[in-house]
Amino acid sequence: MDTPDSTTLRTVVRRIALGAFACTATLIVLLVGEAVLSATGLSADPHGYGMFAGILFAAVLTPVALVLWLLYRALRRRGN
């Protein structure tokens, strides 16, 4: 059985990091959209919990997205 070399493993990790970044960025956009809709009163959220949850979760996920993007860039830079 063949063992994967380091470039193949690096490519797989790079693609996983990019996919995780894309999912995290999409989730951040959805959470910010929910917060905006809740703040403007266009959602059916009478207590405003969507606004607080959207802001809080987006703030927590932003450093995660940044780390994933930097990991992707570092792996891409070393691959060239």
PDB file of C-alpha atoms in Angstrom:
ATOM      1  CA  MET A   1       0.000   0.000   0.000  1.00  0.00           C
ATOM      2  CA  ASP A   2       1.324   3.422  -0.902  1.00  0.00           C
ATOM      3  CA  THR A   3       1.806   6.011   1.788  1.00  0.00           C
ATOM      4  CA  PRO A   4       0.849   9.569   0.901  1.00  0.00           C
ATOM      5  CA  ASP A   5       3.763  11.923   0.534  1.00  0.00           C
ATOM      6  CA  SER A   6       3.913  15.283   2.257  1.00  0.00           C
ATOM      7  CA  THR A   7       2.639  17.268  -0.730  1.00  0.00           C
ATOM      8  CA  THR A   8      -0.493  15.134  -1.009  1.00  0.00           C
ATOM      9  CA  LEU A   9      -1.162  15.441   2.711  1.00  0.00           C
ATOM     10  CA  ARG A  10      -0.528  19.190   2.561  1.00  0.00           C
ATOM     11  CA  THR A  11      -2.981  19.505  -0.325  1.00  0.00           C
ATOM     12  CA  VAL A  12      -5.666  17.608   1.579  1.00  0.00           C
ATOM     13  CA  VAL A  13      -5.186  19.706   4.722  1.00  0.00           C
ATOM     14  CA  ARG A  14      -5.188  22.888   2.621  1.00  0.00           C
ATOM     15  CA  ARG A  15      -8.481  21.961   0.966  1.00  0.00           C
ATOM     16  CA  ILE A  16     -10.060  21.040   4.302  1.00  0.00           C
ATOM     17  CA  ALA A  17      -8.918  24.371   5.766  1.00  0.00           C
ATOM     18  CA  LEU A  18     -10.392  26.247   2.805  1.00  0.00           C
ATOM     19  CA  GLY A  19     -13.691  24.365   3.080  1.00  0.00           C
ATOM     20  CA  ALA A  20     -13.898  24.984   6.808  1.00  0.00           C
ATOM     21  CA  PHE A  21     -13.139  28.661   6.217  1.00  0.00           C
ATOM     22  CA  ALA A  22     -15.888  28.909   3.602  1.00  0.00           C
ATOM     23  CA  CYS A  23     -18.414  27.287   5.953  1.00  0.00           C
ATOM     24  CA  THR A  24     -17.373  29.531   8.834  1.00  0.00           C
ATOM     25  CA  ALA A  25     -17.561  32.678   6.702  1.00  0.00           C
ATOM     26  CA  THR A  26     -21.011  31.683   5.438  1.00  0.00           C
ATOM     27  CA  LEU A  27     -22.196  31.084   8.994  1.00  0.00           C
ATOM     28  CA  ILE A  28     -20.856  34.489  10.063  1.00  0.00           C
ATOM     29  CA  VAL A  29     -22.753  36.177   7.222  1.00  0.00           C
ATOM     30  CA  LEU A  30     -25.964  34.391   8.202  1.00  0.00           C
ATOM     31  CA  LEU A  31     -25.557  35.323  11.863  1.00  0.00           C
ATOM     32  CA  VAL A  32     -24.899  38.970  11.047  1.00  0.00           C
ATOM     33  CA  GLY A  33     -27.952  38.947   8.782  1.00  0.00           C
ATOM     34  CA  GLU A  34     -30.039  37.539  11.600  1.00  0.00           C
ATOM     35  CA  ALA A  35     -28.739  40.237  13.949  1.00  0.00           C
ATOM     36  CA  VAL A  36     -29.563  42.973  11.439  1.00  0.00           C
ATOM     37  CA  LEU A  37     -33.065  41.630  10.848  1.00  0.00           C
ATOM     38  CA  SER A  38     -33.650  41.392  14.580  1.00  0.00           C
ATOM     39  CA  ALA A  39     -32.298  44.895  15.223  1.00  0.00           C
ATOM     40  CA  THR A  40     -34.479  46.468  12.531  1.00  0.00           C
ATOM     41  CA  GLY A  41     -37.577  44.628  13.696  1.00  0.00           C
ATOM     42  CA  LEU A  42     -38.102  42.704  10.457  1.00  0.00           C
ATOM     43  CA  SER A  43     -37.912  39.297  12.156  1.00  0.00           C
ATOM     44  CA  ALA A  44     -40.469  37.679  14.442  1.00  0.00           C
ATOM     45  CA  ASP A  45     -38.227  38.041  17.487  1.00  0.00           C
ATOM     46  CA  PRO A  46     -40.076  40.100  20.103  1.00  0.00           C
ATOM     47  CA  HIS A  47     -37.349  39.940  22.754  1.00  0.00           C
ATOM     48  CA  GLY A  48     -34.338  40.583  20.514  1.00  0.00           C
ATOM     49  CA  TYR A  49     -32.472  37.405  21.378  1.00  0.00           C
ATOM     50  CA  GLY A  50     -31.533  36.909  17.716  1.00  0.00           C
ATOM     51  CA  MET A  51     -29.621  40.158  17.741  1.00  0.00           C
ATOM     52  CA  PHE A  52     -27.580  39.219  20.796  1.00  0.00           C
ATOM     53  CA  ALA A  53     -26.988  35.653  19.607  1.00  0.00           C
ATOM     54  CA  GLY A  54     -25.987  36.790  16.127  1.00  0.00           C
ATOM     55  CA  ILE A  55     -23.499  39.334  17.426  1.00  0.00           C
ATOM     56  CA  LEU A  56     -22.069  36.973  20.056  1.00  0.00           C
ATOM     57  CA  PHE A  57     -21.650  33.947  17.784  1.00  0.00           C
ATOM     58  CA  ALA A  58     -20.262  36.040  14.921  1.00  0.00           C
ATOM     59  CA  ALA A  59     -17.712  37.561  17.309  1.00  0.00           C
ATOM     60  CA  VAL A  60     -16.671  34.096  18.476  1.00  0.00           C
ATOM     61  CA  LEU A  61     -16.421  32.688  14.944  1.00  0.00           C
ATOM     62  CA  THR A  62     -14.441  35.586  13.469  1.00  0.00           C
ATOM     63  CA  PRO A  63     -11.071  34.567  15.015  1.00  0.00           C
ATOM     64  CA  VAL A  64     -11.751  30.973  13.960  1.00  0.00           C
ATOM     65  CA  ALA A  65     -12.257  32.094  10.365  1.00  0.00           C
ATOM     66  CA  LEU A  66      -9.106  34.209  10.539  1.00  0.00           C
ATOM     67  CA  VAL A  67      -7.010  31.286  11.795  1.00  0.00           C
ATOM     68  CA  LEU A  68      -8.397  28.995   9.095  1.00  0.00           C
ATOM     69  CA  TRP A  69      -7.629  31.561   6.396  1.00  0.00           C
ATOM     70  CA  LEU A  70      -4.078  32.079   7.693  1.00  0.00           C
ATOM     71  CA  LEU A  71      -3.558  28.308   7.802  1.00  0.00           C
ATOM     72  CA  TYR A  72      -4.750  28.010   4.212  1.00  0.00           C
ATOM     73  CA  ARG A  73      -2.458  30.840   3.084  1.00  0.00           C
ATOM     74  CA  ALA A  74       0.535  29.351   4.913  1.00  0.00           C
ATOM     75  CA  LEU A  75      -0.019  25.928   3.360  1.00  0.00           C
ATOM     76  CA  ARG A  76      -0.518  27.488  -0.051  1.00  0.00           C
ATOM     77  CA  ARG A  77       2.656  29.549   0.278  1.00  0.00           C
ATOM     78  CA  ARG A  78       4.753  26.530   1.245  1.00  0.00           C
ATOM     79  CA  GLY A  79       3.302  24.455  -1.581  1.00  0.00           C
ATOM     80  CA  ASN A  80       4.616  26.756  -4.324  1.00  0.00           C
TER      81      ASN A  80
END
